[in-house]
């Protein structure tokens, strides 16, 4: 049984597309990592260069936990809350970061980056997040791309949310 040369060309193109996507994901991860570093240094100049002025923001969690938006808008200048990501992972065309502050606050951020600038933030506080992608070719087929890993999950109940991208 022979190998069809058209199949090889298609596979090479697909591999090339995957490599480009992986490289873009890596670049987006660097942008998000740079943002967390700028926030830790309280470097407002770098922060404003990385975040679009019309950032789209969505929040799920207790209202008093809207720390990132308060930080980005400058509403809280002396923030006690510190975002120290435990992981920063490219997932599809987004970047997911998660971490804890103390023993009671678990957070996950889902960032969208376009042309080196952060354009969207979905912020989840004390919420178990699962990111999935649907297969448009196969109805009802979903693939899990990422899932929260809050260290205290077994000790308390967290609401679950599924983000389809």
Short mmCIF file of C-alpha atoms in Angstrom, two decimals:
data_model
loop_
_atom_site.label_atom_id
_atom_site.label_comp_id
_atom_site.label_asym_id
_atom_site.label_seq_id
_atom_site.Cartn_x
_atom_site.Cartn_y
_atom_site.Cartn_z
CA UNK A 1 0.00 0.00 0.00
CA UNK A 2 1.54 3.29 -1.10
CA UNK A 3 1.47 6.71 0.49
CA UNK A 4 -0.44 9.39 -1.36
CA UNK A 5 1.84 12.44 -1.79
CA UNK A 6 -1.15 14.76 -1.38
CA UNK A 7 -1.68 13.32 2.11
CA UNK A 8 1.93 14.10 3.01
CA UNK A 9 1.59 17.67 1.77
CA UNK A 10 -1.62 18.09 3.76
CA UNK A 11 0.00 16.65 6.90
CA UNK A 12 3.02 18.94 6.52
CA UNK A 13 0.76 21.95 6.15
CA UNK A 14 -1.25 20.88 9.17
CA UNK A 15 1.95 20.36 11.18
CA UNK A 16 3.14 23.78 10.06
CA UNK A 17 -0.14 25.30 11.19
CA UNK A 18 0.22 23.56 14.55
CA UNK A 19 3.74 24.90 14.97
CA UNK A 20 2.59 28.42 14.15
CA UNK A 21 -0.30 28.09 16.62
CA UNK A 22 2.08 26.77 19.30
CA UNK A 23 4.45 29.68 18.66
CA UNK A 24 1.58 32.17 18.88
CA UNK A 25 0.44 30.55 22.14
CA UNK A 26 3.96 30.89 23.50
CA UNK A 27 4.06 34.57 22.50
CA UNK A 28 0.68 35.19 24.13
CA UNK A 29 1.90 33.44 27.29
CA UNK A 30 4.91 35.80 27.40
CA UNK A 31 2.59 38.83 27.19
CA UNK A 32 0.46 37.57 30.08
CA UNK A 33 3.53 36.67 32.15
CA UNK A 34 4.93 40.17 31.51
CA UNK A 35 1.65 41.64 32.80
CA UNK A 36 1.85 39.73 36.09
CA UNK A 37 5.48 40.83 36.50
CA UNK A 38 4.52 44.46 35.83
CA UNK A 39 1.68 44.23 38.35
CA UNK A 40 4.04 42.78 40.97
CA UNK A 41 6.43 45.72 40.40
CA UNK A 42 3.50 48.19 40.33
CA UNK A 43 4.79 49.26 36.92
CA UNK A 44 1.76 51.11 35.54
CA UNK A 45 3.57 52.16 32.37
CA UNK A 46 4.27 48.58 31.26
CA UNK A 47 0.81 47.49 32.39
CA UNK A 48 -0.86 50.12 30.20
CA UNK A 49 1.30 49.06 27.22
CA UNK A 50 0.16 45.44 27.61
CA UNK A 51 -3.57 45.99 28.23
CA UNK A 52 -5.92 47.45 25.61
CA UNK A 53 -7.66 50.63 26.79
CA UNK A 54 -11.01 49.04 25.91
CA UNK A 55 -10.33 45.75 27.71
CA UNK A 56 -13.38 43.49 27.72
CA UNK A 57 -13.77 42.13 31.25
CA UNK A 58 -16.07 39.42 32.58
CA UNK A 59 -16.12 38.32 36.22
CA UNK A 60 -17.55 35.32 38.10
CA UNK A 61 -17.26 35.24 41.86
CA UNK A 62 -17.99 37.29 44.96
CA UNK A 63 -18.23 41.01 44.18
CA UNK A 64 -15.65 41.93 46.81
CA UNK A 65 -13.08 39.77 44.93
CA UNK A 66 -12.87 41.96 41.81
CA UNK A 67 -9.21 42.63 42.59
CA UNK A 68 -7.78 42.49 39.06
CA UNK A 69 -10.15 45.10 37.63
CA UNK A 70 -9.56 47.38 40.61
CA UNK A 71 -5.83 46.95 40.08
CA UNK A 72 -5.95 47.57 36.32
CA UNK A 73 -8.14 50.68 36.65
CA UNK A 74 -6.03 52.11 39.47
CA UNK A 75 -9.02 52.12 41.83
CA UNK A 76 -6.90 50.39 44.48
CA UNK A 77 -3.41 51.79 44.65
CA UNK A 78 -2.35 49.98 47.81
CA UNK A 79 -3.68 46.55 47.08
CA UNK A 80 -3.04 43.92 49.69
CA UNK A 81 -4.11 41.22 47.24
CA UNK A 82 -1.23 39.92 45.12
CA UNK A 83 -1.62 37.89 41.95
CA UNK A 84 1.08 35.21 41.96
CA UNK A 85 0.22 32.74 39.21
CA UNK A 86 0.89 29.08 39.93
CA UNK A 87 0.57 28.32 36.23
CA UNK A 88 0.27 30.24 32.95
CA UNK A 89 -0.86 28.01 30.09
CA UNK A 90 -1.70 28.77 26.45
CA UNK A 91 -5.05 27.11 25.66
CA UNK A 92 -6.27 27.44 22.09
CA UNK A 93 -6.25 31.13 21.27
CA UNK A 94 -6.29 32.13 24.93
CA UNK A 95 -3.97 32.02 27.94
CA UNK A 96 -5.16 30.64 31.30
CA UNK A 97 -3.46 31.60 34.56
CA UNK A 98 -4.38 30.35 38.02
CA UNK A 99 -3.21 30.90 41.55
CA UNK A 100 -4.11 31.43 45.19
CA UNK A 101 -3.92 34.26 47.65
CA UNK A 102 -3.91 32.89 51.14
CA UNK A 103 -5.91 29.80 51.97
CA UNK A 104 -9.37 31.00 50.96
CA UNK A 105 -8.97 32.75 47.59
CA UNK A 106 -8.51 30.70 44.43
CA UNK A 107 -8.53 32.51 41.08
CA UNK A 108 -8.33 31.69 37.38
CA UNK A 109 -7.86 34.24 34.60
CA UNK A 110 -8.58 33.55 30.94
CA UNK A 111 -6.84 36.16 28.77
CA UNK A 112 -7.23 36.93 25.07
CA UNK A 113 -4.22 38.50 23.35
CA UNK A 114 -4.21 40.11 19.92
CA UNK A 115 -1.12 41.56 18.27
CA UNK A 116 0.78 41.60 21.56
CA UNK A 117 -1.96 43.36 23.54
CA UNK A 118 -4.38 41.89 26.07
CA UNK A 119 -7.91 42.54 24.81
CA UNK A 120 -10.10 40.41 27.07
CA UNK A 121 -10.10 39.05 30.61
CA UNK A 122 -12.45 36.46 32.05
CA UNK A 123 -11.83 36.35 35.78
CA UNK A 124 -13.08 33.54 38.00
CA UNK A 125 -12.82 33.64 41.78
CA UNK A 126 -13.35 30.58 43.97
CA UNK A 127 -14.77 28.78 40.93
CA UNK A 128 -13.82 25.43 39.37
CA UNK A 129 -13.21 26.22 35.66
CA UNK A 130 -13.12 23.79 32.74
CA UNK A 131 -12.17 25.05 29.26
CA UNK A 132 -13.51 22.98 26.37
CA UNK A 133 -13.55 23.24 22.60
CA UNK A 134 -16.28 21.79 20.43
CA UNK A 135 -15.68 19.85 17.24
CA UNK A 136 -17.82 21.49 14.57
CA UNK A 137 -17.51 18.40 12.37
CA UNK A 138 -18.86 16.01 15.01
CA UNK A 139 -21.99 17.21 16.76
CA UNK A 140 -21.91 16.98 20.56
CA UNK A 141 -18.19 16.13 20.66
CA UNK A 142 -16.27 18.24 23.14
CA UNK A 143 -12.63 18.11 24.16
CA UNK A 144 -11.34 19.34 27.53
CA UNK A 145 -8.38 21.68 26.99
CA UNK A 146 -7.75 22.81 30.56
CA UNK A 147 -9.20 22.38 34.04
CA UNK A 148 -8.70 24.23 37.31
CA UNK A 149 -6.64 22.64 40.01
CA UNK A 150 -7.50 24.47 43.23
CA UNK A 151 -5.46 22.91 45.99
CA UNK A 152 -8.30 23.03 48.49
CA UNK A 153 -10.93 21.49 46.21
CA UNK A 154 -11.31 18.42 48.42
CA UNK A 155 -11.84 20.51 51.54
CA UNK A 156 -14.63 22.76 50.28
CA UNK A 157 -17.25 23.12 47.64
CA UNK A 158 -16.67 25.43 44.67
CA UNK A 159 -19.16 26.31 41.95
CA UNK A 160 -18.29 24.83 38.54
CA UNK A 161 -18.31 26.68 35.24
CA UNK A 162 -17.55 25.46 31.71
CA UNK A 163 -16.01 27.88 29.22
CA UNK A 164 -16.47 26.78 25.61
CA UNK A 165 -14.03 28.28 23.12
#
